[in-house]
Amino acid sequence: MYDIEQIAKWCNGEWLSQTDAQATIWELATDSRNINKPEQAIFITFTTPLRDGNNYIADAWSKGVRNFLVSKVPEQIPAESNMLLVRDTLTALQQIAAAHRKQYSIPVIGITGSNGKTIVKDWLAAILGEDRSVVKSPRSYNSQIGVPLSVWQMTAAHQMAIFEAGISQPGEMDRLEKIISPDIGLFTNIGEAHNEGFLNSRQKINEKLVLFRHARLLIYCADQPQLHECIAQYVNNLKGSDSTDRMQLFTWSRKHTADLQITKTTAQGSRTTIHAIHDGAEQYITIPFTDEASVENAINCWCVLLTLGMPVSVIQERMATLQPVSMRMEIKHGINDSTIINDAYNSDLTSLQLALNYLDQQKQHGHHTVIMSDILQPGKGDLDLYDEVAGHIGRRNVQRFIGIGPALYKNKASFRKYRKLRSIFFKSTAAFLKNFHMLTFDKEAILLKGARPFAFEQIAVLLEQKVHQTVMSIDLAALRQNLDTYRTTLKPGVKTMAMVKAFAYGSGSYEIANVLQYSGIDYLAVAYTDEGVALRKAGIKVPVMVMSPDATSFDRMIAWKLEPELYNFRSFEAFASIADTLGVEDYPVHIKLDTGMHRLGFGPDDIEALGARLAASQQIKVASIFSHLAASDDIAEDEFTMQQAARFENMSNGLMTRLTYKPLRHISNSAGIARHETLQYDMVRLGLGLYGVDTSNRLEGRLKHISTLRTSIAQLRDVPAGDSIGYGHHTFASRDMRIATICIGYADGYPRTMGHGQAHVLIKGIKAPTVGIICMDMCMVDVTDIPYVAEGDDAIIFSEELPVTQLAQWGKTIPYEIMAGISQRVKRVYTNGE
């Protein structure tokens, strides 16, 4: 795309080394694990409080990268490389993207707001992409790094661009505006998100408006008074400038006169019809959604399409076929022990690369399959397009490619150049479904990538394992965010250990462990040897501590490179004996000290003898010394916590004086990290906090619940006043009631204590109290006062809006028990996004 000399000029880079001034740069890479074209990439390092990007230069070089952009001179400059030094690599990245943006004069739509940015962007791209080539932000790439990477995708083949921009503090939008430079602006709405970064909502609105200072048109809803007022004042203050003289406003409103005046919305079944007046004429659209957020998002899209001059009949036709937008890939258990990565309805080259990166991470399977439809991307010749697609797939660890669609069928030869890639082609989804019985899917990772018209949901139904209707969805992006939140509270150099015992608190051991390994966790911890072996078999390579090892499994632990917790002399001698028999020396173990909890661990009186045995042992090397805080979350027990800490200090020092090396020390759990900074030592252990539950009450608003447990309504029944409901003939309808039977019971992990109105679920966002006894597989809830309820509707058991901590209070237990108690017959679905 550009030679590196041009890149150097745009970012004012200084050469640290130069071996090929004509090197062509096609890819801006910011993660050494995800580089698609290493020979044509420039690897950009970032230094943050959590990591130093220079540490990954060697990894990028080993993968074939020869061009680097750094903000500090590395200890060693790789051989045969081009390396540019700049003051700040983030600024340099943005300068490069801004210069690239100036090469194109196509219409650019910029979207900001508190909610709906990604959905509106994707809906607009789907509608407009049917007759023009549209480039858009991948997923939620709206940050200071995401925006320049999005804009870098622009090529001469594109006819329109749609980019979203998000900010969390003042000054950020000024940088993003220079990169996006939109012609048309859309301000979706203003809400509470990221309020903590601004003095007030007025400042936040004004900061977001900076995105549109050179736009010719701004679209927004006039029903939010403060937003409407700020936009009017913003435009008025800029009057006389070149940008404002040409800026027009397009408003929509349910309450006031507007360019698009909404007159009525009518919901019927699963569809909503929205009536409006535009240019004096009545119009309407019908969308396949009923929730208010989707209605608002659809109206925002409608406004954009009207300003672009799209015919009313075309708008109606395309809005009627909108699809739910999955902002994240879904990872599900498939047939025959397979893993399904469902990224359908995201069909473009950028999203393909992101999905292939995630497919590469599925180390639990040695065989990878990609099932993909034609890419509906006008403006690029099929031969060039599918040569590029085949290149992306052929260079990966993919053994089988299944292409669906006439264009892929016609371009088979592009894929058959790659001899290690077995390729099969079908002209349509129907042809694939007809021949599905002839294909074998077994113990493999399968990526689904389909454009909307190919209806890949039919393929997903066949591939997904048929399980219980109750589903727990786990947000892996939220897990990563929680990990980073805790990392920001740690002193430099402090390591992290993550607890993935008990099926990762019900969330799924391998899936959670894989994300943590990819995110650079230092240690994992499981309860039993079998859990650790399962992780090793699935491709987890980071160190794993086993907290409750059985002496009979010590030989298996050594075979699978698992590290035992030793907590008394019996376990110590048993392990040393097995290690000696197997001829193992200096095997890493973890010494547990009892500092007051009195569950497991060596006591103060054991330290002298233990130190002597450790010093004399050739088989054992202490990887860490640790203890367990009993009440780190309770302010009333802080004195006891400090007593534990003092005992730990004395006991661990007593051991370390006998060793010729320095093991790690750790005592803090999730609550201890947040409440007791002085107890971080060399490593901390993350448990429930990693999953979004803050028992310390110190990280409120910074952690995200990663799990949503939902089920569905099996049956609706009208029960007359006085009739009994459920087992025992103890519960009677206090009035004429509408009862919903939902598909969850105590065998799924919903405690019996939740019955008799002690708990509620959420249906259409409204509380539905339990009625009668919780059954084994089902329970009943009262939906009398919830309108438009239908069989098959979702019922939310716990989520961000109904946190698991609330269920724990109702059940008079702790969040650990609720989460770990969710049965494995409940289907787990993993979402992964940025």
Tab-separated table of C-alpha atoms in Angstrom, residues 94 111-113 117 142 144 147 164-182 187 198 204-213 234:
chain	number	residue	atom	x	y	z
A	94	GLN	CA	-3.151	7.966	14.451
A	111	ILE	CA	-21.271	7.604	14.522
A	112	THR	CA	-20.978	8.418	18.209
A	113	GLY	CA	-23.244	8.341	21.235
A	117	LYS	CA	-23.214	2.743	17.804
A	142	ASN	CA	-14.169	2.673	18.322
A	144	GLN	CA	-8.011	5.410	20.222
A	147	VAL	CA	-10.444	3.825	15.037
A	164	GLU	CA	-17.907	4.558	15.034
A	165	ALA	CA	-16.073	6.549	17.677
A	166	GLY	CA	-16.190	6.243	21.458
A	167	ILE	CA	-14.422	8.260	24.124
A	168	SER	CA	-13.943	7.995	27.870
A	169	GLN	CA	-12.303	11.326	28.701
A	170	PRO	CA	-11.862	14.881	27.360
A	171	GLY	CA	-9.501	15.439	24.424
A	172	GLU	CA	-9.898	11.998	22.871
A	173	MET	CA	-12.462	12.938	20.210
A	174	ASP	CA	-10.233	15.677	18.842
A	175	ARG	CA	-7.745	12.955	17.862
A	176	LEU	CA	-10.420	10.660	16.407
A	177	GLU	CA	-12.020	13.423	14.335
A	178	LYS	CA	-8.756	14.004	12.492
A	179	ILE	CA	-8.736	10.321	11.550
A	180	ILE	CA	-12.404	9.755	10.606
A	181	SER	CA	-13.183	13.231	9.235
A	182	PRO	CA	-16.853	12.329	8.564
A	187	PHE	CA	-25.299	11.118	17.348
A	198	PHE	CA	-16.252	13.810	32.567
A	204	LYS	CA	-19.440	14.680	27.601
A	205	ILE	CA	-21.905	15.772	24.880
A	206	ASN	CA	-19.698	18.667	23.821
A	207	GLU	CA	-16.643	16.412	23.643
A	208	LYS	CA	-18.502	13.917	21.440
A	209	LEU	CA	-19.716	16.722	19.157
A	210	VAL	CA	-16.103	17.468	18.218
A	211	LEU	CA	-16.354	14.483	15.843
A	212	PHE	CA	-18.676	16.497	13.609
A	213	ARG	CA	-16.898	19.846	13.412
A	234	TYR	CA	-22.393	24.059	19.507
